[in-house]
Tab-separated table of C-alpha atoms and ligand atoms in Angstrom:
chain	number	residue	atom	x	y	z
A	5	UNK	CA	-79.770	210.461	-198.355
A	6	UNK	CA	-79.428	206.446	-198.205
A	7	UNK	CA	-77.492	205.460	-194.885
A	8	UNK	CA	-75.033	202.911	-195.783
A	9	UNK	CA	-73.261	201.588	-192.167
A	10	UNK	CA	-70.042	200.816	-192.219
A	11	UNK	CA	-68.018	198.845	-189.933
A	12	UNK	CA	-64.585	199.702	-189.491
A	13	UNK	CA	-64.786	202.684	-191.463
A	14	UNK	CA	-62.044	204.522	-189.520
A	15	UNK	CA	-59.144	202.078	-191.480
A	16	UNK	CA	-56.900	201.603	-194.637
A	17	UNK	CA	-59.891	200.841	-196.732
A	18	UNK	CA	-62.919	202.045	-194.889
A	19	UNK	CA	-62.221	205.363	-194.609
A	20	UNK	CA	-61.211	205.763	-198.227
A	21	UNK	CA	-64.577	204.091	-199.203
A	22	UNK	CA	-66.390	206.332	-196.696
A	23	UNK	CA	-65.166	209.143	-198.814
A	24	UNK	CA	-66.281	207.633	-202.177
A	25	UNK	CA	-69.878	206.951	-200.940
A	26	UNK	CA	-70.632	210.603	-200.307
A	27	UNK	CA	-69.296	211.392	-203.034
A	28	UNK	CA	-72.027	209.163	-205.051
A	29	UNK	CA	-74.521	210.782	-202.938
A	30	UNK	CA	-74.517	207.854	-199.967
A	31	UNK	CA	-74.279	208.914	-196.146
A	32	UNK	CA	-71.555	206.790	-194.037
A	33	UNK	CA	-72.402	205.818	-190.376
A	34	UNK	CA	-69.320	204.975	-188.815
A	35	UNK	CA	-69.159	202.131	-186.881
A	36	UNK	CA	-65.118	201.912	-185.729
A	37	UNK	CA	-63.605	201.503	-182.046
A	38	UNK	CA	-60.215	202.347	-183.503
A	39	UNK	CA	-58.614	199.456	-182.013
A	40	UNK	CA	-56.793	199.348	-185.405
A	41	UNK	CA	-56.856	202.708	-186.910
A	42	UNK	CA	-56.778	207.010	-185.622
A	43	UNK	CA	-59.033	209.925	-184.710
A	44	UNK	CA	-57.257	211.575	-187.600
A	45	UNK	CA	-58.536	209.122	-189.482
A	46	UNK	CA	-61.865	210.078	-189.118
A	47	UNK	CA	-60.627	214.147	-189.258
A	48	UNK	CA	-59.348	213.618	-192.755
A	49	UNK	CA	-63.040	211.534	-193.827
A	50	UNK	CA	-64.626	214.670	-192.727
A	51	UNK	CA	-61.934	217.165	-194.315
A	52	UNK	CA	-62.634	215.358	-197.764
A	53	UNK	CA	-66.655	215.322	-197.164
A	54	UNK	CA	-66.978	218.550	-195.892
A	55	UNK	CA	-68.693	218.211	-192.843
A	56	UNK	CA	-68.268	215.878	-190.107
A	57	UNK	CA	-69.148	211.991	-190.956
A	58	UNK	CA	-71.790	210.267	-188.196
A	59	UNK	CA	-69.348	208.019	-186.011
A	60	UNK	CA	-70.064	205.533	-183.173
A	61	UNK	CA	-66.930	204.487	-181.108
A	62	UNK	CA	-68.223	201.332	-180.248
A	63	UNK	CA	-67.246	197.456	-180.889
A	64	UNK	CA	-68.955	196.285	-183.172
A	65	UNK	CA	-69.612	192.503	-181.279
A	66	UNK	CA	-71.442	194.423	-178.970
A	67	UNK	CA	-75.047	193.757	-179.772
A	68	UNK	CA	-76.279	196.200	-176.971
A	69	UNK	CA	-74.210	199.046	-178.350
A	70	UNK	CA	-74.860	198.039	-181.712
A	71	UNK	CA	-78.680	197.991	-181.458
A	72	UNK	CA	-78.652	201.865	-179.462
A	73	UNK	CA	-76.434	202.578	-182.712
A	74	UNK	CA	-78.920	201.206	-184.961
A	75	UNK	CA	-82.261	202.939	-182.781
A	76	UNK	CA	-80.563	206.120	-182.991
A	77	UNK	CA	-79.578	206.194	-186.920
A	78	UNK	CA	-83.267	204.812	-188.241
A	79	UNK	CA	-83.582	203.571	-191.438
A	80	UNK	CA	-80.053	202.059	-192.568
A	81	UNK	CA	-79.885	201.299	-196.797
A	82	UNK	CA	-77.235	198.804	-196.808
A	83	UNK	CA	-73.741	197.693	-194.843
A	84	UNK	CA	-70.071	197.728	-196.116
A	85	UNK	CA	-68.652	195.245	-193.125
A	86	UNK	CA	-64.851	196.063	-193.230
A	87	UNK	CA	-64.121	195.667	-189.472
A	88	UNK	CA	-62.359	192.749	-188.336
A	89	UNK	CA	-58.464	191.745	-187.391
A	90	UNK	CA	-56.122	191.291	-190.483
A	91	UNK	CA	-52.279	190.076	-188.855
A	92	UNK	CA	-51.919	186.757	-190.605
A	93	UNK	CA	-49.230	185.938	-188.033
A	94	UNK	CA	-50.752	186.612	-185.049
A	95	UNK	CA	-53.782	184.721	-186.199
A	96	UNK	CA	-51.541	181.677	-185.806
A	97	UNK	CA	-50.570	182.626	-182.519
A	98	UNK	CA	-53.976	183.851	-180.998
A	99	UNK	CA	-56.848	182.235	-183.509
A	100	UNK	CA	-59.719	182.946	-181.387
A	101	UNK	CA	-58.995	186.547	-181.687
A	102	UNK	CA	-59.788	186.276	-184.994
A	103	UNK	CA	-62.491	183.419	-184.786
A	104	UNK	CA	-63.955	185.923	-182.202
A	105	UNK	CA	-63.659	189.014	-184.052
A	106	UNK	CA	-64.165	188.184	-187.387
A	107	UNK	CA	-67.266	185.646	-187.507
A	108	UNK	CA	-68.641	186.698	-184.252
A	109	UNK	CA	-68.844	190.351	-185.752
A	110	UNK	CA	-70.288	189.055	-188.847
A	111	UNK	CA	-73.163	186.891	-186.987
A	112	UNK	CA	-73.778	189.933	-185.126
A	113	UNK	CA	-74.498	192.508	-187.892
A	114	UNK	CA	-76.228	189.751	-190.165
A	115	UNK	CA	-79.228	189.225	-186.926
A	116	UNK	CA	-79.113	192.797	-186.254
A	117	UNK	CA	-79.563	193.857	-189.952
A	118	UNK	CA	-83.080	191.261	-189.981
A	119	UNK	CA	-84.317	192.838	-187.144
A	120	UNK	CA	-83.888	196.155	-188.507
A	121	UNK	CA	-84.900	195.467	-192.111
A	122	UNK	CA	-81.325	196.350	-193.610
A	123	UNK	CA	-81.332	194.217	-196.677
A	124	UNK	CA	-77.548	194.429	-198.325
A	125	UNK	CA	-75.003	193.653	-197.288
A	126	UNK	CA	-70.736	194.176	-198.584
A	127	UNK	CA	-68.208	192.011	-197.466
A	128	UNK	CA	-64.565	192.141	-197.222
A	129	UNK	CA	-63.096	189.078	-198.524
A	130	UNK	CA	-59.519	188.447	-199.481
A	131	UNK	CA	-58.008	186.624	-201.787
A	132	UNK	CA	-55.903	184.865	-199.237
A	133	UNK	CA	-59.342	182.414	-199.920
A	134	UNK	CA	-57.645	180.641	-203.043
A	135	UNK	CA	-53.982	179.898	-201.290
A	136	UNK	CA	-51.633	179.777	-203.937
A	137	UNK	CA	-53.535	178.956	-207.447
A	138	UNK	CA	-53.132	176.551	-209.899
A	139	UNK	CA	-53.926	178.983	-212.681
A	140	UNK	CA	-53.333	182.478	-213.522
A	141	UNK	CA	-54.503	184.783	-213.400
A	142	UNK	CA	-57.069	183.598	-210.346
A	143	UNK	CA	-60.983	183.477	-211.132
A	144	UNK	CA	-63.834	183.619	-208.795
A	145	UNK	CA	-65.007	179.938	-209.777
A	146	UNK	CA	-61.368	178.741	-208.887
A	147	UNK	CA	-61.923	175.866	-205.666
A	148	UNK	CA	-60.937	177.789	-202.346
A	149	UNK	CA	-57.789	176.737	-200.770
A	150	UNK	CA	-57.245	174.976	-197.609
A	151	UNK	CA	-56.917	178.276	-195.492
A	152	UNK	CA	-53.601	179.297	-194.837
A	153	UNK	CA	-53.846	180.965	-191.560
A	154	UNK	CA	-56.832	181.043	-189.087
A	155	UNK	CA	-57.134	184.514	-190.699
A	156	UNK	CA	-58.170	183.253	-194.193
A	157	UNK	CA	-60.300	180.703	-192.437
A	158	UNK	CA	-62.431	183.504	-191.294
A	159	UNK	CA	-62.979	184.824	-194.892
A	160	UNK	CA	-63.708	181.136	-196.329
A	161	UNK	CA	-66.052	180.482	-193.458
A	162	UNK	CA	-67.655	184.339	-193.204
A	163	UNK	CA	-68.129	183.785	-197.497
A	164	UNK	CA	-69.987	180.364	-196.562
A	165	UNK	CA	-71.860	181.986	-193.648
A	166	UNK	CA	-72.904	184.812	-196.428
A	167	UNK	CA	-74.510	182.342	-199.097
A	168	UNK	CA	-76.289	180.515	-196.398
A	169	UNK	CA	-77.894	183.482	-195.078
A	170	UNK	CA	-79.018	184.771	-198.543
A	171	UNK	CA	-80.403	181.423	-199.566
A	172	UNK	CA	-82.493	181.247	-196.198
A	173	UNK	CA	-83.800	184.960	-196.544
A	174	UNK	CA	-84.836	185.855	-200.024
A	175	UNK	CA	-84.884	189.547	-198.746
A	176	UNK	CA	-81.357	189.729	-198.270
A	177	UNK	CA	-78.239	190.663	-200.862
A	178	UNK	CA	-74.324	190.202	-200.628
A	179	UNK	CA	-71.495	191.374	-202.300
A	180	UNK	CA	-68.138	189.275	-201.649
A	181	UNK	CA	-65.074	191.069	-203.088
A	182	UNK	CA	-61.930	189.323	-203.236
A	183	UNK	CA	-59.549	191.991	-202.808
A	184	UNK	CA	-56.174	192.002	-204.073
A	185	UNK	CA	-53.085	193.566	-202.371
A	186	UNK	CA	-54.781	197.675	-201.545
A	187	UNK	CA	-51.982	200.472	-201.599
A	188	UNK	CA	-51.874	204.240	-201.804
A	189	UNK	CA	-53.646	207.016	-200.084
A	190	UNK	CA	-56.716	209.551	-200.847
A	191	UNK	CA	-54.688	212.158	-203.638
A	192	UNK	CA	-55.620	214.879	-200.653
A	193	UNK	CA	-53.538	212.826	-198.414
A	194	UNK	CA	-55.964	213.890	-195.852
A	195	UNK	CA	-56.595	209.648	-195.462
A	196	UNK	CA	-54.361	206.807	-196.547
A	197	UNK	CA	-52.362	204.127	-194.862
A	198	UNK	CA	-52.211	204.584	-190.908
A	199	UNK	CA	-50.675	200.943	-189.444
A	200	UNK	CA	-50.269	201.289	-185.810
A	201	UNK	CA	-46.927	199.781	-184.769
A	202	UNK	CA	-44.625	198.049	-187.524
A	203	UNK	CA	-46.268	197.460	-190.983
A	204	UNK	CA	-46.569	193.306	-191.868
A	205	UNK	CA	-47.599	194.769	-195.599
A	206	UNK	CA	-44.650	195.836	-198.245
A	207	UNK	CA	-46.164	199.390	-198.977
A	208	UNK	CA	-46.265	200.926	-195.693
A	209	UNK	CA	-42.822	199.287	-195.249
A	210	UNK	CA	-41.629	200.875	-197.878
A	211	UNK	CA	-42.867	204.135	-197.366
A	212	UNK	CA	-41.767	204.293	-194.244
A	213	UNK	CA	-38.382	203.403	-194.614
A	214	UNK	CA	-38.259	206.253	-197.372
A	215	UNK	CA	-39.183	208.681	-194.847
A	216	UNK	CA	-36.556	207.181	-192.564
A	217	UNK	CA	-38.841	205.844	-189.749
A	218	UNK	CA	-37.153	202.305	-190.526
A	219	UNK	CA	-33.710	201.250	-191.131
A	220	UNK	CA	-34.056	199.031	-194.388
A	221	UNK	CA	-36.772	196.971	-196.059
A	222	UNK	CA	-36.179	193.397	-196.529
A	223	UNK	CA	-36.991	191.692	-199.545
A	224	UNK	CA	-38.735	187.957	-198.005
A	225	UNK	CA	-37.021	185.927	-200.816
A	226	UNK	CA	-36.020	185.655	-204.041
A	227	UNK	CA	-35.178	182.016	-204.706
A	228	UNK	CA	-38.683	181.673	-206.031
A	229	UNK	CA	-40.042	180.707	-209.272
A	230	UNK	CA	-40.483	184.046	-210.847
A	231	UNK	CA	-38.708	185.970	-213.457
A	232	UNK	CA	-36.763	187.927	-210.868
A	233	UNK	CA	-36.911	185.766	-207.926
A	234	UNK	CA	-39.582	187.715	-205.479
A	235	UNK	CA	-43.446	186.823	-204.885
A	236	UNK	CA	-46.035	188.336	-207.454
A	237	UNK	CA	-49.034	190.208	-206.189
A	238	UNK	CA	-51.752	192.081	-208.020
A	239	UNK	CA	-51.307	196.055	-206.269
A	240	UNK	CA	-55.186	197.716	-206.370
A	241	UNK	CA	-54.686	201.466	-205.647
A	242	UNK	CA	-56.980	201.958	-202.472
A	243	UNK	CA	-59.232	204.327	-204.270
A	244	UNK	CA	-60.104	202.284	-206.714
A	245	UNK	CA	-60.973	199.442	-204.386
A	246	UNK	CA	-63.512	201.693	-202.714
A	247	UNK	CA	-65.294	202.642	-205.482
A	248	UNK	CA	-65.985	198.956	-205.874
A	249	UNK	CA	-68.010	199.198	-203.058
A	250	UNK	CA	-70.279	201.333	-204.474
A	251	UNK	CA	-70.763	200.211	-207.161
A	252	UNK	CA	-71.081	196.758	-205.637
A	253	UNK	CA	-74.210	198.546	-203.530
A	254	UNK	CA	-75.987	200.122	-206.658
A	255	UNK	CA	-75.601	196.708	-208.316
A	256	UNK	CA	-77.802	195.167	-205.083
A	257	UNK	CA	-80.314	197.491	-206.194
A	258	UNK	CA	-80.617	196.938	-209.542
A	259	UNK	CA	-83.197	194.402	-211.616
A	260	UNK	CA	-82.028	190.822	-211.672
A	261	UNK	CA	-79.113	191.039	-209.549
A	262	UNK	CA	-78.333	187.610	-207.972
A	263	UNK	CA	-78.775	187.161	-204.048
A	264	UNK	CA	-74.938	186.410	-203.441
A	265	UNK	CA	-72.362	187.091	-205.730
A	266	UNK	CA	-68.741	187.600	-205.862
A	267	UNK	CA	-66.136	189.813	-207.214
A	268	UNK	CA	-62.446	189.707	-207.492
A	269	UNK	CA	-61.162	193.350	-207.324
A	270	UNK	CA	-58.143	193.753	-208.505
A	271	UNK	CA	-56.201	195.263	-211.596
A	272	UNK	CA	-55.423	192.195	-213.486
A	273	UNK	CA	-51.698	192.557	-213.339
A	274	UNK	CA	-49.108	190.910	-211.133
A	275	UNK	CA	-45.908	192.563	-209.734
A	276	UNK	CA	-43.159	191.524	-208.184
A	277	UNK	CA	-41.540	192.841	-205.080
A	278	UNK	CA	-38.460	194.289	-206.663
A	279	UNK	CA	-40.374	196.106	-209.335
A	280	UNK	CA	-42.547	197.759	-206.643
A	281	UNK	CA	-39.134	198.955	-204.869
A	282	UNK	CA	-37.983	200.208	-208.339
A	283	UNK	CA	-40.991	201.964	-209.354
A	284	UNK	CA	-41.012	203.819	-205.784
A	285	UNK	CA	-37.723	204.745	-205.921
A	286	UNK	CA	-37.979	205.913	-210.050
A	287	UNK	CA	-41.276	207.825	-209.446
A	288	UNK	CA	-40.040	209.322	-205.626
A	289	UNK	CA	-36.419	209.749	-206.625
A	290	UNK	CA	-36.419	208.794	-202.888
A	291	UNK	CA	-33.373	206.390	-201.444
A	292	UNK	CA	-34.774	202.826	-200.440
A	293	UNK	CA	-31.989	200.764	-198.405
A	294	UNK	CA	-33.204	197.398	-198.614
A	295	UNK	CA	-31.762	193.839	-198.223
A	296	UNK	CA	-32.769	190.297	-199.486
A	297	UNK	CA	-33.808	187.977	-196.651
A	298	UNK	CA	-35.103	184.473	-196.575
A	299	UNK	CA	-38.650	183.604	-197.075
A	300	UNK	CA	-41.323	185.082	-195.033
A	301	UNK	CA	-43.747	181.554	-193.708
A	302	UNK	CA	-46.845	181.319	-195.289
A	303	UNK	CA	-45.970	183.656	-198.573
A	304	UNK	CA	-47.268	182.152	-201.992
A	305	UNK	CA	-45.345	183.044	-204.799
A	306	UNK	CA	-47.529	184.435	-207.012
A	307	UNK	CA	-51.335	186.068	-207.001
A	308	UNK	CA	-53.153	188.340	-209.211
A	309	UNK	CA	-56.715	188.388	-210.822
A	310	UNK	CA	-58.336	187.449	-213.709
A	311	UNK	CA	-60.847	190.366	-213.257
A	312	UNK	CA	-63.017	189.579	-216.468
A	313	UNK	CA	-66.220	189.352	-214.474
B	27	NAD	P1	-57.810	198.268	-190.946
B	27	NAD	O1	-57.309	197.559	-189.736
B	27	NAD	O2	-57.109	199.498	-191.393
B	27	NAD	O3	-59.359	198.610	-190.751
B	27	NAD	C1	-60.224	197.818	-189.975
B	27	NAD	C2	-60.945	198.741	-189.017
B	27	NAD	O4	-61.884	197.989	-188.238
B	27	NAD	C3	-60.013	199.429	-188.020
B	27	NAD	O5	-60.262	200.822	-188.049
B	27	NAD	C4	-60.378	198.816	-186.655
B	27	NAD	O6	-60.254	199.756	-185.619
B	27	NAD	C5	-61.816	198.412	-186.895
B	27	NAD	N1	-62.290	197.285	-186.083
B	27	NAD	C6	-61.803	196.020	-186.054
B	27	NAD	N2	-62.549	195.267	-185.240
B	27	NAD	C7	-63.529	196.061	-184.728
B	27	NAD	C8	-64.620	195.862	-183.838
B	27	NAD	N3	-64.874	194.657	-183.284
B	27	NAD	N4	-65.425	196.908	-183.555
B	27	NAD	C9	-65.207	198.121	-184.107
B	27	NAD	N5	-64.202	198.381	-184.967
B	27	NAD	C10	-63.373	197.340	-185.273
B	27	NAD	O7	-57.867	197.180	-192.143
B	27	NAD	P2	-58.120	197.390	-193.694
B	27	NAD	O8	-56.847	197.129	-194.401
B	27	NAD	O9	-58.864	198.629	-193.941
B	27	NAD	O10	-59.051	196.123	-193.963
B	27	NAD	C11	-60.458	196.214	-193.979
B	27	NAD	C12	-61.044	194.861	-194.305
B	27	NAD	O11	-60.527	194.397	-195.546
B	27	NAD	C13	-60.741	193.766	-193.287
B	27	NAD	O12	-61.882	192.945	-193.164
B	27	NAD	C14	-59.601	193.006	-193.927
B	27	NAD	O13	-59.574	191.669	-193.489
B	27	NAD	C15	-59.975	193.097	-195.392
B	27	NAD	N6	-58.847	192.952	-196.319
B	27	NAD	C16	-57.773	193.778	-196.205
B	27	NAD	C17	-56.706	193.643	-197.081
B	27	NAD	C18	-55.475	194.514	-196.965
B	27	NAD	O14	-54.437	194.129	-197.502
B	27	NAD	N7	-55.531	195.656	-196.311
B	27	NAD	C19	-56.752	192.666	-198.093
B	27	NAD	C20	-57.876	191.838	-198.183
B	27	NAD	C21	-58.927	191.998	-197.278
B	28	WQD	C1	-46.590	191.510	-200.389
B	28	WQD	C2	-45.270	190.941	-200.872
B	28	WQD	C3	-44.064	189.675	-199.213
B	28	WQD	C4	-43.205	193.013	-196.532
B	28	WQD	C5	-51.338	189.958	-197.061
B	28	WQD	C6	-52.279	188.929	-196.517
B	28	WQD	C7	-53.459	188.800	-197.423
B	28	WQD	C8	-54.087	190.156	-197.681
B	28	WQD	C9	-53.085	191.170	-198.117
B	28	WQD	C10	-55.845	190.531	-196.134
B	28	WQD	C11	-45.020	189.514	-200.395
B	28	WQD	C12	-43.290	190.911	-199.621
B	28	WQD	C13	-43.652	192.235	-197.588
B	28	WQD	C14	-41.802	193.231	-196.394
B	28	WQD	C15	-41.432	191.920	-198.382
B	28	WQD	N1	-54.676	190.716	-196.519
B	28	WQD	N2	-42.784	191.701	-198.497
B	28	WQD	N3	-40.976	192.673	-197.335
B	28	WQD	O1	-48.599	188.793	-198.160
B	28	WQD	O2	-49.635	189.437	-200.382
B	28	WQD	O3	-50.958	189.555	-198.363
B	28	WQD	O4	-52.009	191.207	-197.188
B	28	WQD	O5	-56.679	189.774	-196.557
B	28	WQD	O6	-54.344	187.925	-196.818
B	28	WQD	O7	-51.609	187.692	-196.441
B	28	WQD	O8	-49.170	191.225	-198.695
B	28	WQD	O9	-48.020	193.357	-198.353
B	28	WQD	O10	-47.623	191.492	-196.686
B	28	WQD	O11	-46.681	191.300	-198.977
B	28	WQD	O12	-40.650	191.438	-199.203
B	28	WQD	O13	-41.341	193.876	-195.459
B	28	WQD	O14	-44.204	191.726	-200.312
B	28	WQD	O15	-43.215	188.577	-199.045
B	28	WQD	O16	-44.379	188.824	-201.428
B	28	WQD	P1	-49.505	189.652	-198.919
B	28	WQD	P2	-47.886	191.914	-198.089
């Protein structure tokens, strides 16, 4: 079976993805310290699978760790790099976290994947890259924002560090995806959405304050220009979203694929925040005390794909 590594495979998305490459006949390596994500994580990966996934606890900016890793596995087919920190706000407090993290990480795996003749590469990009658009919905040619946190300056500037890697090495192949706004769980709910501490994202937020673990949601504005008021997103179900990441790998492999291309993964269709409250509460049946606050810094109003390509 074709190892495919994958960094931060123990989170939201990785572990779902994990899941959906053995399923198309891939092997995982797990590459995850779980400074953002749960040993049960990793249980439920293995619960789906059916035997136990191979996973090294290790950080993945450790290049001595990562190249005993690497000696140990062999022959790796391609890499799916999810790990890195995601906390827009704290970004702004503590940016070299993320400058550290997030393109020091990258760097890392990209030198380590020459040396060991690992020629493709996934990314996970965001599409915190275009700001707040001038069209809709958003296409992968539109001109990247001025980031809006030092967060989204780490996916502009890993996406630049990407193309310039794969036009100096004609060996090597990315996938970018632009991904949308990821919610919902594994249907075995043996994986799904594990945020340590309180959520910063509106799903977990709401689920949790339907299972009573917070006191109320609060809806960040709606004096904006929307039909109801509240910021538009474009909600991917999680599942989905990893299967892209297959298929982004069996697209590397095929005839004429481009070195470096990008992909905006999402489902097309923009929501707003009260009709994701109302179409929790309608399917659950489940109460949802929530209040409408002021504008959350840094929101845009609206976002969702154009996902023609
Ligand atoms: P997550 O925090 O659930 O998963 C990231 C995983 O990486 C965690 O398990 C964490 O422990 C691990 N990790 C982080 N740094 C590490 C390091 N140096 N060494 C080893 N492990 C490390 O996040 P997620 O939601 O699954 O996001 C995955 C990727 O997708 C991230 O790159 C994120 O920026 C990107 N992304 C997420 C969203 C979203 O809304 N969830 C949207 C767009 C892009
Ligand atoms: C969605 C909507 C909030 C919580 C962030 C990152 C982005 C990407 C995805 C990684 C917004 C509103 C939220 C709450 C609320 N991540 N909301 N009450 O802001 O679209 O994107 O995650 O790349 O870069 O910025 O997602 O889930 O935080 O918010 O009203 O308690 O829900 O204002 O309109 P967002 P989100």
């Amino acid at each position: 079976m074709k190892k495919v590594l994958v960094t931060g495979g123990a989170g939201f998305i990785g572990s779902h993805t994990c899941v959906e490459l053995a399923a198309a006949g891939f092997e995982p390596v797990i590459v995850d310290d779980l400074r953002n994500s749960q040993e049960r994580a990793i249980d439920g990966i293995g619960r789906i699978m059916g035997r136990k996934p191979s996973v090294h606890r290790i950080d993945c900016c450790d290049a001595g760790a990562m190249r005993r890793m690497l000696a140990t596995e062999g022959p790796i087919h391609g890499a799916i790099h999810f790990a890195a920190d995601k906390a827009v706000g704290e970004s702004v407090n503590d940016p070299l976290k993320y400058y550290h993290n997030n393109i020091g990480s990258l760097v890392l795996l990209l030198r380590l994947m020459k040396e060991h003749g690992t020629q493709r590469i996934v990314f996970s990009s965001s599409c915190t890259v275009y700001g707040q658009p001038e069209k809709l919905p958003v296409t992968e040619s539109a001109p990247d924002r001025n980031a809006m946190s030092p967060y989204g300056f780490t996916k502009i500037a890993c996406e630049q560090m990407l193309r310039d890697t794969t036009s100096s090495d004609p060996a090597l192949k990315a996938v970018l995806l632009r991904y949308f706004n990821p919610v919902g769980a594994h249907p075995s709910a043996h994986i799904g959405e594990l945020p340590l501490g309180v959520p910063n994202n509106l799903v977990p937020f709401v689920t949790q304050t339907a299972a009573g673990l917070r006191k109320q949601l609060t809806v960040f504005g709606t004096d904006y220009d929307t039909p109801d008021g509240s910021c538009i997103r474009d909600y991917i179900h999680v599942v989905d979203l990893a299967k892209a990441h297959v298929r982004a790998l069996e697209w590397m492999e095929g005839e004429g694929a481009s070195s470096c291309e990008v992909f905006n993964i999402g489902t097309g269709k923009g929501n707003s925040v009260l009709e994701v409250i109302n179409a929790f509460t309608g399917e659950t049946g489940a109460p949802l005390p929530y209040v409408i606050g002021p504008r959350r810094a840094g929101d845009t109003t609206a976002v969702y794909a154009d996902t023609t390509k």
